[in-house]
Short mmCIF file of C-alpha atoms in Angstrom, two decimals:
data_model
loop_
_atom_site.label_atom_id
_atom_site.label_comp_id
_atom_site.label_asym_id
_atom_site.label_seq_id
_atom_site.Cartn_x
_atom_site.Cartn_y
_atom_site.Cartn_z
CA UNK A 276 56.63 79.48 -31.74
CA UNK A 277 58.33 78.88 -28.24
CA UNK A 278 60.41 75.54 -27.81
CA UNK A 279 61.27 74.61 -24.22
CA UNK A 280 64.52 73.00 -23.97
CA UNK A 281 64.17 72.34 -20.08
CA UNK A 282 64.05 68.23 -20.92
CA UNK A 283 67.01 68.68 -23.00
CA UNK A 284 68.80 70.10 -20.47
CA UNK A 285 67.84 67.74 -17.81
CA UNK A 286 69.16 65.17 -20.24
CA UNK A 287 72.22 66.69 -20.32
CA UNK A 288 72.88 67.24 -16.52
CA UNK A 289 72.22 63.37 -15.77
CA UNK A 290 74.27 62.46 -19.00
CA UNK A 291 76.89 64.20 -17.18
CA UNK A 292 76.82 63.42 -13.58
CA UNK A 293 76.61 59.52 -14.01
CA UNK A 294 79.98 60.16 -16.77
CA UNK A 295 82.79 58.40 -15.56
CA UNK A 296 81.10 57.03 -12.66
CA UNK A 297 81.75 53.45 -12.41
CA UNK A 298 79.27 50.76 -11.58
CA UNK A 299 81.32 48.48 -8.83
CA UNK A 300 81.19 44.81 -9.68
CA UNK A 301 81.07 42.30 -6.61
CA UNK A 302 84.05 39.24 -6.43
CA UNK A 303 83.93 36.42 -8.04
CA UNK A 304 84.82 32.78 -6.50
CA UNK A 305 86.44 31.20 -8.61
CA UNK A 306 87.63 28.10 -6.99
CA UNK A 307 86.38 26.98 -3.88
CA UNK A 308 85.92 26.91 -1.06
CA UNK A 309 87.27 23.08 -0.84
CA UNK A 310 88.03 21.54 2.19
CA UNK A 311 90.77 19.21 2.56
CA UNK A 312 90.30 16.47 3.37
CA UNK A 313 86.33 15.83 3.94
CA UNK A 314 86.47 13.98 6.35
CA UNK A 315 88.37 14.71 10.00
CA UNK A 316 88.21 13.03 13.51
CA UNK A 317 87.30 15.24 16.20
CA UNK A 318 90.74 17.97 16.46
CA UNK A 319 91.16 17.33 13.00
CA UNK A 320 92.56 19.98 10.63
CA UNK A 321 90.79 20.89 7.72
CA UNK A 322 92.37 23.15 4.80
CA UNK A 323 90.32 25.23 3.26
CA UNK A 324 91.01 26.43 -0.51
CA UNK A 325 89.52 30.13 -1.72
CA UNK A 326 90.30 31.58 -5.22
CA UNK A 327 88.68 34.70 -5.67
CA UNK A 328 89.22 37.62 -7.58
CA UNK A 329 87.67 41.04 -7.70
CA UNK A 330 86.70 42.06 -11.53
CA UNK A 331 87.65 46.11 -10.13
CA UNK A 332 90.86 45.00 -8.62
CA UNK A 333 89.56 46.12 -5.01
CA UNK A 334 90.75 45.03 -1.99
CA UNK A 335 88.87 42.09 -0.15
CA UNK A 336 87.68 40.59 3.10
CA UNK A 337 86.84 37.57 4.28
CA UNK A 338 84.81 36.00 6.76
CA UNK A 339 84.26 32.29 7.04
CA UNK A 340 81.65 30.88 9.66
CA UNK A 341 80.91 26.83 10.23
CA UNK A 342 76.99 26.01 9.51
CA UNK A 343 75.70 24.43 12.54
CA UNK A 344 77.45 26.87 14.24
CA UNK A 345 77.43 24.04 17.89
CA UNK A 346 79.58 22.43 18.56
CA UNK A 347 82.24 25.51 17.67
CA UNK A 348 85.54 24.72 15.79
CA UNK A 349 87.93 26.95 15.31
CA UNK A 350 89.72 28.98 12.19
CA UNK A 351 92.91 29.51 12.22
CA UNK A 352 92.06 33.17 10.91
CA UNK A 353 88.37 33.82 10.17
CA UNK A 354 89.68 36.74 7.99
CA UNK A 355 92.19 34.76 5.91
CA UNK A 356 91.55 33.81 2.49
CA UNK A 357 92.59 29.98 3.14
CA UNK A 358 92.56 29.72 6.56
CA UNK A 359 92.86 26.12 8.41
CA UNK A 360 89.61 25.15 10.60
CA UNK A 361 89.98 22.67 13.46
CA UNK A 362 87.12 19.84 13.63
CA UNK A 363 85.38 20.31 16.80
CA UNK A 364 84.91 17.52 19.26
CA UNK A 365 81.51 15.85 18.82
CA UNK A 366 79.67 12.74 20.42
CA UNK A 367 78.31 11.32 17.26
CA UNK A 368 79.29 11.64 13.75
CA UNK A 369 78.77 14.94 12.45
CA UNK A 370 78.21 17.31 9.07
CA UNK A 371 79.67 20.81 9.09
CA UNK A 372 79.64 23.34 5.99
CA UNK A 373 81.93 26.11 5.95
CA UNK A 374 80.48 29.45 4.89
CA UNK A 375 83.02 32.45 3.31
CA UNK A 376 81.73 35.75 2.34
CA UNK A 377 83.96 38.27 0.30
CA UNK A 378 83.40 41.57 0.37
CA UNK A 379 85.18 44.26 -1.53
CA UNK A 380 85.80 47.79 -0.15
CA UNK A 381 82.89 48.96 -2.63
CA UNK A 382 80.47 47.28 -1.04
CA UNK A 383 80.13 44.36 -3.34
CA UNK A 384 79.92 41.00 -1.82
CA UNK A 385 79.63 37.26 -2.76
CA UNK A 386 78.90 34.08 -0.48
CA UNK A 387 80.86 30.76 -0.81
CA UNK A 388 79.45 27.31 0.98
CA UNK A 389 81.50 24.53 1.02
CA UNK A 390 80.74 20.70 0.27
CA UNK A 391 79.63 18.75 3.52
CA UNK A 392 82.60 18.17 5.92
CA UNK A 393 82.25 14.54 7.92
CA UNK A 394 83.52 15.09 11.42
CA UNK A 395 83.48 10.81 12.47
CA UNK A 396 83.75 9.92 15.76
CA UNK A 397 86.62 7.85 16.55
#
C-alpha cells in the first residue's frame, strides 16, 4: 500500500514558519484624550490628556488633528502625546473635537476623539 505524506509535510513547514512569529497587537488608550478645560474663549489654551500604552512595548506616534478642521487652531506639537492646542478665533460660538491616532512601529494603530470642546465668543 503507498501512503503519501506530502500533507503531513506541508503541515509541518507552515507549523514551522509561523513558530515564533508574533502577531503585533495595536495600542491601547487608556485614558483620554480629555481636554482641559471644555470650554475656551477664542486664544484659549486647551490641555489635552493621552494615556496610552502599547501591549508589545513598541514605540509610538502620535498625530492629533481638530474636527472641523476651519477655523485652524494650533497644537503645540501635533506629535506629542499631551500636547496643548490653542482655541482658534471664531465669530460665533463654536464646537471642536480633537482627533489622536497612535500608531506603533508595527503597524498597529488606534484612534482617540475627544468630548466636544466649546470655543464661546467673548
Amino acid at each position: 500500500m503507498f501512503r503519501s505524506s506530502s500533507g503531513v509535510i506541508v503541515a509541518l513547514a507552515l507549523g514551522a514558519m509561523s513558530f515564533g512569529c508574533l502577531v503585533n497587537q495595536p495600542p491601547e488608550v487608556t485614558v483620554g484624550p480629555r481636554p482641559n478645560p471644555l470650554s475656551v474663549v477664542p486664544g484659549g489654551e486647551v490641555l489635552l490628556e493621552l494615556e496610552v500604552m502599547d501591549p508589545d512595548g513598541d514605540e509610538m506616534q502620535y498625530d492629533w488633528v481638530q474636527i472641523p478642521a476651519e477655523p485652524a487652531g494650533h497644537f503645540s506639537d501635533a506629535h506629542a502625546r499631551n500636547p496643548t492646542w490653542i482655541a482658534p478665533q471664531v465669530s460665533e460660538t463654536s464646537t471642536f473635537n480633537i482627533t489622536v491616532t497612535v500608531t506603533d512601529n508595527e503597524g498597529g494603530g488606534v484612534l482617540g476623539t475627544s468630548p466636544p470642546v466649546l470655543v464661546r465668543v467673548q
